[in-house]
Amino acid sequence: MTKNRILSGVQPSGDLHLGNYLGAIKNFVSLQKDYECFFCVVDLHAITVWQDPKELAQKTREVTAAFIASGIDPNENILFAQSQVPQHSQLAWIFNCVARMGWLNRMTQFKDKAGKDRENVSVGLFSYPNLMAADILIYLATHVPVGEDQKQHLELTRDIAQKFNNDFSTDLFPIPEPLIFGEATRVMSLRDGTKKMSKSDPSDYSRIMLSDNIDSIVQKIKKAKTDPHPLPATKEEAEKRPEALNLITIFAALSDQSTDTVLEQYSGKEFSLFKKDLADLAAEKLQPISKEVTKLMSDQDYLDQIMKTGKDKAIAVAEPVLTKVYDIVGFANT
Ligand code: TYM
């Protein structure tokens, strides 16, 4: 039986944080044995906002290194940089002509990122989800592991696949399923439990980076916002206390336990004690990854070789799909 196919992407637009790890990369690791996997560093997506050209290639290598350091086997999975496989952009153009303005106007991530400055953001930031749909559908991927924040983009991908199939009376594109799972599908800011942990938050104390040393991890968790009460007894109680719930779900995800099990263990205990254990746990899980990233980054040739092999394998799958799309759309094959 052939395996179902996964595609997922991570932007090289800053260092990776705990949200990227728990919401996405950790799940990639657990899925790799059951699926044929394409993991792509989405540098074309990154340039929808300004990126320093002197740093972009290095950041792309760093995300590849983080994939490998987290436990993704580079020989069994296809790891590559999005810009190196031109079929993504070629299909994205076609999807620009399939997706409707009204669909994109509803994207909350665009609204959040553009804020009040809509007239001044790049056109790419607006059409970003069409490129994401192309990333997925150029491989006819059936499943897409992502964090909760990408759910709406996945729904749009499904709409685009459906509309293309309907418009051109074909069944070429599968309707891909999102895989959003684990205890921490939406990791929140350590400073505000109602805001997502993100690269763009101005406060360093809002997020734990994969590259943080033990001291920073301890300091950030110590300073994380909580309330004066001891840990709650039930999930329902925790849900009314977003900062408490966030730290509990982070603990659960890092220790591969359910939130209920963590609550059983810590209910009624003081946050000072819980935070100490959480900091020890986070350091124990993240330090080996950051050490491995540093090691891999010192061997650029190795990383470039992995990405080159990934690119060749990706093109071998993407090219015939694009040829079919061009045929279906009716382009002259000269
Ligand atoms: P990006 O680069 O912002 O994030 C990479 C992955 O990390 C997840 N994530 C989180 N999960 C839980 N809590 C958080 N606070 C958190 N922050 C980020 C994201 O959900 C994502 O899975 N548009 C995508 C990249 C992309 C893509 C694709 C993904 C481009 N093409 C095709 C899947 C398939 C993005 O900006 O992710």
mmCIF file of C-alpha atoms and ligand atoms in Angstrom:
data_model
loop_
_atom_site.group_PDB
_atom_site.id
_atom_site.type_symbol
_atom_site.label_atom_id
_atom_site.label_comp_id
_atom_site.label_asym_id
_atom_site.label_seq_id
_atom_site.Cartn_x
_atom_site.Cartn_y
_atom_site.Cartn_z
ATOM 1 C CA MET A 1 0.000 0.000 0.000
ATOM 2 C CA THR A 2 1.351 3.448 -0.810
ATOM 3 C CA LYS A 3 1.745 5.832 2.097
ATOM 4 C CA ASN A 4 -0.303 9.003 2.365
ATOM 5 C CA ARG A 5 1.703 12.107 1.635
ATOM 6 C CA ILE A 6 2.504 15.015 3.943
ATOM 7 C CA LEU A 7 3.723 18.479 3.110
ATOM 8 C CA SER A 8 4.406 21.133 5.692
ATOM 9 C CA GLY A 9 6.433 24.327 5.752
ATOM 10 C CA VAL A 10 8.208 26.561 8.237
ATOM 11 C CA GLN A 11 9.344 30.131 7.543
ATOM 12 C CA PRO A 12 13.000 31.086 7.946
ATOM 13 C CA SER A 13 12.043 34.554 9.108
ATOM 14 C CA GLY A 14 13.604 34.473 12.569
ATOM 15 C CA ASP A 15 14.753 31.918 15.078
ATOM 16 C CA LEU A 16 12.321 29.129 15.858
ATOM 17 C CA HIS A 17 10.366 29.270 19.109
ATOM 18 C CA LEU A 18 8.607 26.781 21.344
ATOM 19 C CA GLY A 19 5.325 27.270 19.442
ATOM 20 C CA ASN A 20 6.943 26.181 16.172
ATOM 21 C CA TYR A 21 8.449 23.192 17.922
ATOM 22 C CA LEU A 22 5.408 21.949 19.887
ATOM 23 C CA GLY A 23 2.754 22.961 17.340
ATOM 24 C CA ALA A 24 4.556 21.641 14.274
ATOM 25 C CA ILE A 25 8.087 20.220 14.236
ATOM 26 C CA LYS A 26 7.620 17.771 17.130
ATOM 27 C CA ASN A 27 4.566 16.416 15.319
ATOM 28 C CA PHE A 28 6.514 16.084 12.048
ATOM 29 C CA VAL A 29 8.929 13.824 13.912
ATOM 30 C CA SER A 30 6.138 11.557 15.108
ATOM 31 C CA LEU A 31 4.484 11.350 11.662
ATOM 32 C CA GLN A 32 7.550 10.602 9.561
ATOM 33 C CA LYS A 33 7.347 6.827 9.800
ATOM 34 C CA ASP A 34 3.737 6.586 8.649
ATOM 35 C CA TYR A 35 3.750 9.104 5.783
ATOM 36 C CA GLU A 36 5.850 10.075 2.808
ATOM 37 C CA CYS A 37 6.982 13.514 3.991
ATOM 38 C CA PHE A 38 7.996 16.740 2.277
ATOM 39 C CA PHE A 39 9.246 19.382 4.739
ATOM 40 C CA CYS A 40 9.990 22.681 3.185
ATOM 41 C CA VAL A 41 11.666 25.862 4.430
ATOM 42 C CA VAL A 42 9.371 28.503 2.974
ATOM 43 C CA ASP A 43 11.746 31.312 2.036
ATOM 44 C CA LEU A 44 9.324 32.674 -0.609
ATOM 45 C CA HIS A 45 6.764 33.152 2.151
ATOM 46 C CA ALA A 46 9.374 34.814 4.358
ATOM 47 C CA ILE A 47 10.017 37.640 1.865
ATOM 48 C CA THR A 48 6.392 38.779 2.033
ATOM 49 C CA VAL A 49 7.895 40.953 4.768
ATOM 50 C CA TRP A 50 11.422 42.390 4.524
ATOM 51 C CA GLN A 51 14.278 39.914 5.038
ATOM 52 C CA ASP A 52 17.927 40.863 5.124
ATOM 53 C CA PRO A 53 19.459 39.244 1.994
ATOM 54 C CA LYS A 54 22.710 38.709 3.904
ATOM 55 C CA GLU A 55 20.931 36.517 6.427
ATOM 56 C CA LEU A 56 18.180 34.697 4.548
ATOM 57 C CA ALA A 57 20.212 31.751 3.212
ATOM 58 C CA GLN A 58 21.730 31.146 6.636
ATOM 59 C CA LYS A 59 18.319 31.204 8.312
ATOM 60 C CA THR A 60 17.061 28.736 5.721
ATOM 61 C CA ARG A 61 19.916 26.383 6.644
ATOM 62 C CA GLU A 62 19.135 26.923 10.311
ATOM 63 C CA VAL A 63 15.531 25.737 9.932
ATOM 64 C CA THR A 64 16.775 22.692 7.996
ATOM 65 C CA ALA A 65 19.235 22.046 10.827
ATOM 66 C CA ALA A 66 16.406 22.384 13.376
ATOM 67 C CA PHE A 67 14.332 19.795 11.481
ATOM 68 C CA ILE A 68 17.227 17.345 11.613
ATOM 69 C CA ALA A 69 18.203 18.180 15.204
ATOM 70 C CA SER A 70 14.603 17.615 16.337
ATOM 71 C CA GLY A 71 14.673 14.087 14.946
ATOM 72 C CA ILE A 72 13.550 14.260 11.312
ATOM 73 C CA ASP A 73 15.603 11.767 9.323
ATOM 74 C CA PRO A 74 17.050 13.649 6.328
ATOM 75 C CA ASN A 75 17.569 10.429 4.401
ATOM 76 C CA GLU A 76 14.009 9.177 4.717
ATOM 77 C CA ASN A 77 12.220 12.528 4.243
ATOM 78 C CA ILE A 78 12.468 15.259 1.649
ATOM 79 C CA LEU A 79 13.894 18.488 3.117
ATOM 80 C CA PHE A 80 14.320 21.479 0.821
ATOM 81 C CA ALA A 81 14.053 25.229 0.318
ATOM 82 C CA GLN A 82 10.825 26.368 -1.340
ATOM 83 C CA SER A 83 12.496 28.905 -3.668
ATOM 84 C CA GLN A 84 14.594 26.151 -5.241
ATOM 85 C CA VAL A 85 11.554 24.315 -6.599
ATOM 86 C CA PRO A 86 10.071 26.736 -9.159
ATOM 87 C CA GLN A 87 6.864 24.719 -9.581
ATOM 88 C CA HIS A 88 5.557 26.178 -6.272
ATOM 89 C CA SER A 89 5.528 29.696 -7.717
ATOM 90 C CA GLN A 90 4.218 28.540 -11.067
ATOM 91 C CA LEU A 91 1.233 26.800 -9.511
ATOM 92 C CA ALA A 92 0.718 29.738 -7.138
ATOM 93 C CA TRP A 93 0.122 32.013 -10.127
ATOM 94 C CA ILE A 94 -2.608 29.726 -11.380
ATOM 95 C CA PHE A 95 -4.137 29.698 -7.900
ATOM 96 C CA ASN A 96 -4.037 33.513 -7.913
ATOM 97 C CA CYS A 97 -6.495 33.157 -10.754
ATOM 98 C CA VAL A 98 -8.621 30.513 -8.995
ATOM 99 C CA ALA A 99 -8.941 31.999 -5.482
ATOM 100 C CA ARG A 100 -11.398 34.863 -5.021
ATOM 101 C CA MET A 101 -10.593 38.250 -3.472
ATOM 102 C CA GLY A 102 -13.418 37.703 -0.986
ATOM 103 C CA TRP A 103 -11.795 34.482 0.266
ATOM 104 C CA LEU A 104 -8.467 36.178 0.886
ATOM 105 C CA ASN A 105 -10.122 39.212 2.446
ATOM 106 C CA ARG A 106 -11.357 36.927 5.220
ATOM 107 C CA MET A 107 -7.898 35.679 6.236
ATOM 108 C CA THR A 108 -7.335 36.696 9.852
ATOM 109 C CA GLN A 109 -3.558 36.284 9.628
ATOM 110 C CA PHE A 110 -3.420 38.925 6.889
ATOM 111 C CA LYS A 111 -5.598 41.256 8.947
ATOM 112 C CA ASP A 112 -3.354 40.751 11.993
ATOM 113 C CA LYS A 113 -0.107 41.188 10.083
ATOM 114 C CA ALA A 114 -1.221 44.125 7.964
ATOM 115 C CA GLY A 115 -2.915 45.902 10.863
ATOM 116 C CA LYS A 116 -3.804 49.485 10.083
ATOM 117 C CA ASP A 117 -1.108 49.707 7.418
ATOM 118 C CA ARG A 118 -2.968 47.769 4.713
ATOM 119 C CA GLU A 119 -2.057 50.146 1.876
ATOM 120 C CA ASN A 120 1.627 49.677 2.547
ATOM 121 C CA VAL A 121 2.073 45.926 2.927
ATOM 122 C CA SER A 122 3.317 43.804 0.028
ATOM 123 C CA VAL A 123 0.898 42.220 -2.432
ATOM 124 C CA GLY A 124 2.662 38.971 -1.551
ATOM 125 C CA LEU A 125 1.432 39.192 2.041
ATOM 126 C CA PHE A 126 -2.138 39.263 0.733
ATOM 127 C CA SER A 127 -1.778 36.420 -1.768
ATOM 128 C CA TYR A 128 0.388 34.398 0.658
ATOM 129 C CA PRO A 129 -2.261 31.686 1.252
ATOM 130 C CA ASN A 130 -2.426 30.942 -2.493
ATOM 131 C CA LEU A 131 1.287 30.120 -2.454
ATOM 132 C CA MET A 132 0.706 27.960 0.597
ATOM 133 C CA ALA A 133 -2.021 26.070 -1.286
ATOM 134 C CA ALA A 134 0.449 25.586 -4.152
ATOM 135 C CA ASP A 135 3.114 24.244 -1.730
ATOM 136 C CA ILE A 136 0.706 21.544 -0.663
ATOM 137 C CA LEU A 137 -1.086 20.715 -3.897
ATOM 138 C CA ILE A 138 1.962 20.636 -6.182
ATOM 139 C CA TYR A 139 2.797 17.345 -4.401
ATOM 140 C CA LEU A 140 -0.844 16.189 -4.290
ATOM 141 C CA ALA A 141 -0.310 16.011 -0.519
ATOM 142 C CA THR A 142 -3.151 14.421 1.429
ATOM 143 C CA HIS A 143 -2.239 15.593 4.959
ATOM 144 C CA VAL A 144 -0.786 18.785 6.391
ATOM 145 C CA PRO A 145 0.502 18.941 9.981
ATOM 146 C CA VAL A 146 0.362 22.517 11.314
ATOM 147 C CA GLY A 147 -0.343 24.514 14.452
ATOM 148 C CA GLU A 148 -3.845 25.799 15.106
ATOM 149 C CA ASP A 149 -3.044 29.244 13.641
ATOM 150 C CA GLN A 150 -2.762 27.783 10.122
ATOM 151 C CA LYS A 151 -6.201 26.155 10.152
ATOM 152 C CA GLN A 152 -7.884 28.916 8.162
ATOM 153 C CA HIS A 153 -5.161 28.769 5.483
ATOM 154 C CA LEU A 154 -5.747 25.042 5.208
ATOM 155 C CA GLU A 155 -9.468 25.596 4.717
ATOM 156 C CA LEU A 156 -8.623 27.991 1.906
ATOM 157 C CA THR A 157 -6.331 25.368 0.364
ATOM 158 C CA ARG A 158 -9.245 22.935 0.401
ATOM 159 C CA ASP A 159 -11.494 25.541 -1.251
ATOM 160 C CA ILE A 160 -8.905 26.199 -3.955
ATOM 161 C CA ALA A 161 -8.458 22.468 -4.665
ATOM 162 C CA GLN A 162 -12.220 22.034 -4.865
ATOM 163 C CA LYS A 163 -12.763 25.037 -7.131
ATOM 164 C CA PHE A 164 -9.943 24.047 -9.484
ATOM 165 C CA ASN A 165 -11.339 20.508 -9.716
ATOM 166 C CA ASN A 166 -14.860 21.851 -10.368
ATOM 167 C CA ASP A 167 -13.872 24.602 -12.813
ATOM 168 C CA PHE A 168 -11.806 22.244 -14.943
ATOM 169 C CA SER A 169 -13.896 19.075 -14.408
ATOM 170 C CA THR A 170 -10.979 17.105 -13.019
ATOM 171 C CA ASP A 171 -10.178 15.168 -9.879
ATOM 172 C CA LEU A 172 -6.474 16.010 -9.983
ATOM 173 C CA PHE A 173 -6.178 17.588 -6.567
ATOM 174 C CA PRO A 174 -6.912 15.727 -3.334
ATOM 175 C CA ILE A 175 -8.715 17.737 -0.650
ATOM 176 C CA PRO A 176 -5.966 17.788 1.991
ATOM 177 C CA GLU A 177 -6.671 17.136 5.671
ATOM 178 C CA PRO A 178 -5.109 19.301 8.376
ATOM 179 C CA LEU A 179 -3.327 17.373 11.158
ATOM 180 C CA ILE A 180 -3.562 19.561 14.242
ATOM 181 C CA PHE A 181 -2.797 17.501 17.321
ATOM 182 C CA GLY A 182 -0.890 17.250 20.580
ATOM 183 C CA GLU A 183 -1.432 19.115 23.840
ATOM 184 C CA ALA A 184 0.002 22.407 22.566
ATOM 185 C CA THR A 185 -1.602 23.205 19.213
ATOM 186 C CA ARG A 186 -1.617 26.891 20.111
ATOM 187 C CA VAL A 187 1.238 27.935 22.403
ATOM 188 C CA MET A 188 0.543 31.346 23.898
ATOM 189 C CA SER A 189 2.830 34.240 24.847
ATOM 190 C CA LEU A 190 4.484 33.894 28.260
ATOM 191 C CA ARG A 191 3.535 37.523 28.948
ATOM 192 C CA ASP A 192 -0.110 37.346 27.873
ATOM 193 C CA GLY A 193 -2.063 34.095 27.783
ATOM 194 C CA THR A 194 -4.552 35.478 25.272
ATOM 195 C CA LYS A 195 -1.899 36.177 22.592
ATOM 196 C CA LYS A 196 -0.168 33.592 20.416
ATOM 197 C CA MET A 197 3.554 33.023 21.000
ATOM 198 C CA SER A 198 5.112 34.541 17.893
ATOM 199 C CA LYS A 199 8.333 35.727 16.301
ATOM 200 C CA SER A 200 6.969 39.222 15.898
ATOM 201 C CA ASP A 201 6.180 39.961 19.570
ATOM 202 C CA PRO A 202 8.500 42.793 20.647
ATOM 203 C CA SER A 203 9.182 41.173 24.039
ATOM 204 C CA ASP A 204 11.885 38.466 24.174
ATOM 205 C CA TYR A 205 10.285 37.319 27.412
ATOM 206 C CA SER A 206 7.105 36.364 25.535
ATOM 207 C CA ARG A 207 8.710 33.315 23.934
ATOM 208 C CA ILE A 208 11.249 30.563 24.475
ATOM 209 C CA MET A 209 13.544 30.104 21.515
ATOM 210 C CA LEU A 210 14.976 26.734 20.502
ATOM 211 C CA SER A 211 18.372 28.422 20.685
ATOM 212 C CA ASP A 212 17.944 29.755 24.259
ATOM 213 C CA ASN A 213 20.540 28.648 26.794
ATOM 214 C CA ILE A 214 19.528 27.155 30.143
ATOM 215 C CA ASP A 215 19.772 30.506 31.961
ATOM 216 C CA SER A 216 17.409 32.247 29.528
ATOM 217 C CA ILE A 217 14.927 29.365 29.696
ATOM 218 C CA VAL A 218 14.934 29.522 33.509
ATOM 219 C CA GLN A 219 14.597 33.331 33.546
ATOM 220 C CA LYS A 220 11.793 33.413 30.981
ATOM 221 C CA ILE A 221 9.759 30.754 32.761
ATOM 222 C CA LYS A 222 10.375 32.376 36.146
ATOM 223 C CA LYS A 223 9.116 35.711 34.805
ATOM 224 C CA ALA A 224 6.178 34.144 32.911
ATOM 225 C CA LYS A 225 2.902 35.794 33.875
ATOM 226 C CA THR A 226 0.677 33.771 36.222
ATOM 227 C CA ASP A 227 -1.935 34.614 38.844
ATOM 228 C CA PRO A 228 -1.607 34.437 42.649
ATOM 229 C CA HIS A 229 -3.551 31.155 43.007
ATOM 230 C CA PRO A 230 -2.060 27.670 43.214
ATOM 231 C CA LEU A 231 -2.400 25.326 40.221
ATOM 232 C CA PRO A 232 -5.970 24.427 39.308
ATOM 233 C CA ALA A 233 -7.457 20.980 39.840
ATOM 234 C CA THR A 234 -9.322 20.572 36.565
ATOM 235 C CA LYS A 235 -9.042 21.582 32.938
ATOM 236 C CA GLU A 236 -12.305 23.555 33.180
ATOM 237 C CA GLU A 237 -10.833 25.614 35.989
ATOM 238 C CA ALA A 238 -7.580 26.077 34.051
ATOM 239 C CA GLU A 239 -9.494 27.306 31.002
ATOM 240 C CA LYS A 240 -10.573 30.379 32.959
ATOM 241 C CA ARG A 241 -6.905 31.165 33.686
ATOM 242 C CA PRO A 242 -5.190 31.419 30.276
ATOM 243 C CA GLU A 243 -1.624 31.960 31.555
ATOM 244 C CA ALA A 244 -1.894 28.970 33.889
ATOM 245 C CA LEU A 245 -3.411 26.804 31.147
ATOM 246 C CA ASN A 246 -0.630 27.765 28.743
ATOM 247 C CA LEU A 247 2.168 26.686 31.104
ATOM 248 C CA ILE A 248 0.339 23.459 31.928
ATOM 249 C CA THR A 249 -0.175 22.541 28.278
ATOM 250 C CA ILE A 250 3.485 23.352 27.515
ATOM 251 C CA PHE A 251 4.491 21.004 30.349
ATOM 252 C CA ALA A 252 2.144 18.311 29.030
ATOM 253 C CA ALA A 253 3.430 18.576 25.437
ATOM 254 C CA LEU A 254 7.103 18.597 26.449
ATOM 255 C CA SER A 255 6.676 15.576 28.722
ATOM 256 C CA ASP A 256 4.360 13.654 26.336
ATOM 257 C CA GLN A 257 1.636 13.504 28.957
ATOM 258 C CA SER A 258 -1.964 14.640 28.881
ATOM 259 C CA THR A 259 -2.952 17.930 30.507
ATOM 260 C CA ASP A 260 -5.098 15.942 32.950
ATOM 261 C CA THR A 261 -2.119 13.877 34.102
ATOM 262 C CA VAL A 262 -0.071 17.033 34.691
ATOM 263 C CA LEU A 263 -2.957 18.562 36.643
ATOM 264 C CA GLU A 264 -3.267 15.435 38.807
ATOM 265 C CA GLN A 265 0.388 15.788 39.691
ATOM 266 C CA TYR A 266 0.447 19.536 40.410
ATOM 267 C CA SER A 267 -3.072 20.512 41.448
ATOM 268 C CA GLY A 268 -2.991 22.767 44.551
ATOM 269 C CA LYS A 269 0.804 23.245 44.335
ATOM 270 C CA GLU A 270 2.441 26.673 44.103
ATOM 271 C CA PHE A 271 3.483 28.078 40.728
ATOM 272 C CA SER A 272 7.027 28.687 41.997
ATOM 273 C CA LEU A 273 7.539 24.924 42.331
ATOM 274 C CA PHE A 274 5.774 24.118 39.036
ATOM 275 C CA LYS A 275 7.828 26.713 37.163
ATOM 276 C CA LYS A 276 11.052 25.247 38.480
ATOM 277 C CA ASP A 277 10.070 21.795 37.219
ATOM 278 C CA LEU A 278 8.893 23.242 33.898
ATOM 279 C CA ALA A 279 12.199 25.077 33.403
ATOM 280 C CA ASP A 280 14.144 21.861 34.131
ATOM 281 C CA LEU A 281 11.942 19.935 31.694
ATOM 282 C CA ALA A 282 12.224 22.563 28.941
ATOM 283 C CA ALA A 283 16.001 22.726 29.327
ATOM 284 C CA GLU A 284 16.260 18.922 29.257
ATOM 285 C CA LYS A 285 14.217 18.699 26.025
ATOM 286 C CA LEU A 286 15.471 21.774 24.164
ATOM 287 C CA GLN A 287 19.185 21.863 24.993
ATOM 288 C CA PRO A 288 20.090 18.756 22.982
ATOM 289 C CA ILE A 289 18.278 20.258 19.965
ATOM 290 C CA SER A 290 20.070 23.573 20.195
ATOM 291 C CA LYS A 291 23.465 21.864 20.635
ATOM 292 C CA GLU A 292 22.785 19.713 17.563
ATOM 293 C CA VAL A 293 21.723 22.780 15.523
ATOM 294 C CA THR A 294 25.018 24.482 16.414
ATOM 295 C CA LYS A 295 26.933 21.372 15.390
ATOM 296 C CA LEU A 296 25.049 21.031 12.082
ATOM 297 C CA MET A 297 25.478 24.728 11.293
ATOM 298 C CA SER A 298 29.249 24.277 11.446
ATOM 299 C CA ASP A 299 28.971 21.836 8.522
ATOM 300 C CA GLN A 300 27.359 23.943 5.834
ATOM 301 C CA ASP A 301 28.340 21.559 3.040
ATOM 302 C CA TYR A 302 26.386 18.776 4.697
ATOM 303 C CA LEU A 303 23.248 20.923 5.051
ATOM 304 C CA ASP A 304 23.536 22.187 1.470
ATOM 305 C CA GLN A 305 23.874 18.610 0.250
ATOM 306 C CA ILE A 306 20.707 17.595 2.136
ATOM 307 C CA MET A 307 18.791 20.543 0.633
ATOM 308 C CA LYS A 308 20.121 19.837 -2.859
ATOM 309 C CA THR A 309 19.066 16.184 -2.672
ATOM 310 C CA GLY A 310 15.671 17.297 -1.305
ATOM 311 C CA LYS A 311 15.254 19.818 -4.110
ATOM 312 C CA ASP A 312 15.962 17.199 -6.799
ATOM 313 C CA LYS A 313 13.507 14.738 -5.252
ATOM 314 C CA ALA A 314 10.865 17.454 -4.838
ATOM 315 C CA ILE A 315 11.202 18.609 -8.453
ATOM 316 C CA ALA A 316 10.864 15.013 -9.659
ATOM 317 C CA VAL A 317 7.402 14.885 -8.036
ATOM 318 C CA ALA A 318 6.314 18.478 -8.700
ATOM 319 C CA GLU A 319 7.213 18.719 -12.373
ATOM 320 C CA PRO A 320 4.800 16.096 -13.760
ATOM 321 C CA VAL A 321 1.987 17.531 -11.615
ATOM 322 C CA LEU A 322 2.605 20.992 -13.055
ATOM 323 C CA THR A 323 2.643 19.546 -16.573
ATOM 324 C CA LYS A 324 -0.804 18.041 -15.908
ATOM 325 C CA VAL A 325 -2.076 21.364 -14.527
ATOM 326 C CA TYR A 326 -0.785 23.244 -17.600
ATOM 327 C CA ASP A 327 -2.557 20.721 -19.825
ATOM 328 C CA ILE A 328 -5.795 20.981 -17.860
ATOM 329 C CA VAL A 329 -5.711 24.798 -17.952
ATOM 330 C CA GLY A 330 -5.120 24.648 -21.702
ATOM 331 C CA PHE A 331 -1.669 26.236 -22.144
ATOM 332 C CA ALA A 332 -0.033 25.621 -25.534
ATOM 333 C CA ASN A 333 2.593 22.933 -25.116
ATOM 334 C CA THR A 334 5.224 24.227 -27.541
HETATM 335 P P1 TYM B 1 5.211 29.589 10.507
HETATM 336 O O1 TYM B 1 6.567 29.617 9.916
HETATM 337 O O2 TYM B 1 4.657 30.834 11.100
HETATM 338 O O3 TYM B 1 5.135 28.480 11.624
HETATM 339 C C1 TYM B 1 5.602 27.158 11.388
HETATM 340 C C2 TYM B 1 4.702 26.160 12.094
HETATM 341 O O4 TYM B 1 4.644 26.468 13.487
HETATM 342 C C3 TYM B 1 3.291 26.570 13.909
HETATM 343 N N1 TYM B 1 3.194 27.598 14.972
HETATM 344 C C4 TYM B 1 2.623 27.383 16.159
HETATM 345 N N2 TYM B 1 2.028 26.294 16.696
HETATM 346 C C5 TYM B 1 1.540 26.401 17.959
HETATM 347 N N3 TYM B 1 1.634 27.551 18.695
HETATM 348 C C6 TYM B 1 2.201 28.663 18.202
HETATM 349 N N4 TYM B 1 2.302 29.766 18.936
HETATM 350 C C7 TYM B 1 2.736 28.617 16.871
HETATM 351 N N5 TYM B 1 3.371 29.520 16.073
HETATM 352 C C8 TYM B 1 3.638 28.871 14.920
HETATM 353 C C9 TYM B 1 2.519 27.006 12.663
HETATM 354 O O5 TYM B 1 1.159 26.667 12.768
HETATM 355 C C10 TYM B 1 3.245 26.225 11.585
HETATM 356 O O6 TYM B 1 2.727 24.908 11.495
HETATM 357 N N6 TYM B 1 2.167 29.678 6.550
HETATM 358 C C11 TYM B 1 3.012 28.830 7.354
HETATM 359 C C12 TYM B 1 4.112 28.158 6.597
HETATM 360 C C13 TYM B 1 3.702 27.399 5.385
HETATM 361 C C14 TYM B 1 3.048 26.141 5.344
HETATM 362 C C15 TYM B 1 2.928 25.814 3.970
HETATM 363 C C16 TYM B 1 2.587 25.283 6.327
HETATM 364 C C17 TYM B 1 3.907 27.772 4.099
HETATM 365 N N7 TYM B 1 3.464 26.822 3.238
HETATM 366 C C18 TYM B 1 2.315 24.644 3.565
HETATM 367 C C19 TYM B 1 1.976 24.088 5.918
HETATM 368 C C20 TYM B 1 1.847 23.781 4.561
HETATM 369 C C21 TYM B 1 3.647 29.680 8.435
HETATM 370 O O7 TYM B 1 3.781 30.865 8.307
HETATM 371 O O8 TYM B 1 4.157 28.970 9.460
#
